[in-house]
CSV table of C-alpha atoms in Angstrom, one decimal:
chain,number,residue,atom,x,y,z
H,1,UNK,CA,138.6,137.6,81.1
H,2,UNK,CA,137.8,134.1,80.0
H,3,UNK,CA,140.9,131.9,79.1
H,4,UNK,CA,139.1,128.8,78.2
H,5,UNK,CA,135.3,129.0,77.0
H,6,UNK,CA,134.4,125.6,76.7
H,7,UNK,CA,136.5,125.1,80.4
H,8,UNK,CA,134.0,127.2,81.6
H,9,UNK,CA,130.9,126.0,80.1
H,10,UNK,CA,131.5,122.5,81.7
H,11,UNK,CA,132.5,123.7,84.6
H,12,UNK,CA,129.0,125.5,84.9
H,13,UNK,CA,126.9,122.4,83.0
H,14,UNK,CA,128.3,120.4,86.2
H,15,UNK,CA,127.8,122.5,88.9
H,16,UNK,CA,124.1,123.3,87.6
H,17,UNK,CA,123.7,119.5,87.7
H,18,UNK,CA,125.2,119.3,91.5
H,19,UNK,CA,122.7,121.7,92.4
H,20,UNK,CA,119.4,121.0,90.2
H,21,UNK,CA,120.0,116.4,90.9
H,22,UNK,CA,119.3,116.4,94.6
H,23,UNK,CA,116.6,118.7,95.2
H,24,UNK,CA,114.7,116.4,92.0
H,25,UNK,CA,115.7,113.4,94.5
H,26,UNK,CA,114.1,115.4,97.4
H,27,UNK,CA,110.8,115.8,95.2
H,28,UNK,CA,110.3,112.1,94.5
H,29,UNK,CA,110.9,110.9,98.2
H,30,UNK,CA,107.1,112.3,98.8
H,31,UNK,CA,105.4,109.8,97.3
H,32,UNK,CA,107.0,107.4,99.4
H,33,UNK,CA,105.0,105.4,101.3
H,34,UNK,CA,105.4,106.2,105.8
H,35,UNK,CA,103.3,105.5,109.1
H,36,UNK,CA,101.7,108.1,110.6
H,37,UNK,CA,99.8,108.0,114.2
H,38,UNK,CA,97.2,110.7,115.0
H,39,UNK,CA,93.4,111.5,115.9
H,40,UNK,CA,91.4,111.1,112.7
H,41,UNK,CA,89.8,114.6,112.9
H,42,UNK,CA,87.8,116.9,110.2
H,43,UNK,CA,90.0,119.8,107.8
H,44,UNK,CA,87.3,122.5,109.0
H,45,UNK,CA,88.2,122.2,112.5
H,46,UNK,CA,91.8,120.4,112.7
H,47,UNK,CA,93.1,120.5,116.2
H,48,UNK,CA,90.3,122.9,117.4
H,49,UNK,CA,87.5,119.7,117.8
H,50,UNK,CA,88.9,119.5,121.2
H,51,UNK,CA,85.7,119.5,123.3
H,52,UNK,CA,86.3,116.3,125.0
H,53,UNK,CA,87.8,115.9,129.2
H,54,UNK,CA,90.9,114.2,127.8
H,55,UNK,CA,91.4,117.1,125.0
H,56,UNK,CA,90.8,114.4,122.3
H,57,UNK,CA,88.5,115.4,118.9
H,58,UNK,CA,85.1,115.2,120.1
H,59,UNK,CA,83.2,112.7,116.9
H,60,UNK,CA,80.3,114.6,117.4
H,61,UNK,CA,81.8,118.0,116.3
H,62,UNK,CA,83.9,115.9,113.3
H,63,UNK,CA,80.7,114.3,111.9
H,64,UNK,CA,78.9,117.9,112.0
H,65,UNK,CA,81.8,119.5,110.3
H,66,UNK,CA,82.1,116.7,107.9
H,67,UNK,CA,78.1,116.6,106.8
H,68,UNK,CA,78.6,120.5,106.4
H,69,UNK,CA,81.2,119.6,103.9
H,70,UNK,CA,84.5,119.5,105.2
H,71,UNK,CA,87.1,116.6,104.7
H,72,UNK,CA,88.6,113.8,107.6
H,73,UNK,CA,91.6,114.6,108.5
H,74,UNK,CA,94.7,113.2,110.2
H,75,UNK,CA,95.7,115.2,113.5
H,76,UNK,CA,99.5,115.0,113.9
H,77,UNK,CA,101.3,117.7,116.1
H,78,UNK,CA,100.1,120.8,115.1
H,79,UNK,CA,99.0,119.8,111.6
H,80,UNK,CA,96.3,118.2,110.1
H,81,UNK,CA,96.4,116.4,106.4
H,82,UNK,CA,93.8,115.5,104.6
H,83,UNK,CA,93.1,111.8,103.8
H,84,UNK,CA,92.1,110.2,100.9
H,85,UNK,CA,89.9,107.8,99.9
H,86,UNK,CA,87.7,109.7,102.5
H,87,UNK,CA,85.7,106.3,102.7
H,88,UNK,CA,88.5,104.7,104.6
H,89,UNK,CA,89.1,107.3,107.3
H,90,UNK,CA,85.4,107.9,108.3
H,91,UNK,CA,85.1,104.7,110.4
H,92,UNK,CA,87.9,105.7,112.6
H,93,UNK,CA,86.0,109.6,113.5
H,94,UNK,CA,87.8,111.0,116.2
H,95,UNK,CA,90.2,107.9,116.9
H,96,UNK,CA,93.8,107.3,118.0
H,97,UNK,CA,94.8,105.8,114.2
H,98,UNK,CA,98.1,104.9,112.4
H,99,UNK,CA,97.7,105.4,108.8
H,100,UNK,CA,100.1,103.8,106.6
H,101,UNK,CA,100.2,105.6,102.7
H,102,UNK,CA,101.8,108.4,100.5
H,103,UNK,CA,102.7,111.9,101.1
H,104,UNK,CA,101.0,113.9,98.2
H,105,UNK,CA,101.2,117.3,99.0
H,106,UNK,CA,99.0,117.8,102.2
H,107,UNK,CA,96.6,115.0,101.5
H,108,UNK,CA,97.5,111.5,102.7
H,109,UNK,CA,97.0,109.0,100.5
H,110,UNK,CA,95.6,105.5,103.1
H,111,UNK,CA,96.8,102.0,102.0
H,112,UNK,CA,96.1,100.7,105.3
H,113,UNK,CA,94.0,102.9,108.4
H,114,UNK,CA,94.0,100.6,111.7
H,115,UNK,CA,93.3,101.8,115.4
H,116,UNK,CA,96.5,102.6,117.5
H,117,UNK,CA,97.8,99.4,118.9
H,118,UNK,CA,99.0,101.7,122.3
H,119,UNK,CA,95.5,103.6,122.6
H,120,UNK,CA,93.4,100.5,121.7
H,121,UNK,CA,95.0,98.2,125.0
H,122,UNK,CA,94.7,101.4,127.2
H,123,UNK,CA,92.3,100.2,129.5
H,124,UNK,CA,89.8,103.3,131.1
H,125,UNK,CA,91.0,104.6,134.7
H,126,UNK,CA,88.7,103.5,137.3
H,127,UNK,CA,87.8,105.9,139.8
């Protein structure tokens, strides 16, 4: 039994804008722009263009993949994410990148693409 109808019906317009504000909040954080470091890589094969001694994405394999259609990607952990303008990532095939840029969906969107400032002063072991 109700006591109070229009009690109740602000009590429910308030907690239905508790619950419905933040997650809106959550949505519009993905555009946000973020730094990513990873292998620029190809959407076909992800993390599996690992052909190389030092299990890095062998370029080869990428720019096969990529004439035959598919997309360069940005390896990070275990996922890849597509980047966009797709002119900007194909100089760095199968390169120790950070990528600075927005979150839109699974596709990366590049303001800025530059070689890894750790990987690029690595100098090669000598044997």
């Amino acid at each position: 039994m109700v006591r109070n109808p229009k009690r109740t019906l602000a009590s429910l317009c308030f907690l239905l804008l508790v619950v419905l504000l933040p997650s809106r909040g959550a949505a519009q954080s993905t555009g946000s722009h973020q730094t990513w470091q990873g292998y620029v890589t190809d959407t076909h094969c992800g993390t599996n263009c690992q052909v190389t001694k030092d299990m890095t994405p062998d370029k080869k394999c990428i720019d096969r993949c990529v004439r035959k259609g598919s997309k360069y990607g940005l390896w990070v952990g275990h996922h890849v994410y597509e980047l966009e303008p797709q002119s900007k990532a194909a100089h760095y095939s199968g390169r120790d990148v950070a990528v600075t840029g927005a979150l839109d969906g699974d596709t990366i969107r590049i303001d800025s693409i530059e070689p890894n400032k750790v990987a690029a002063n690595k100098k090669p072991e000598s044997n």
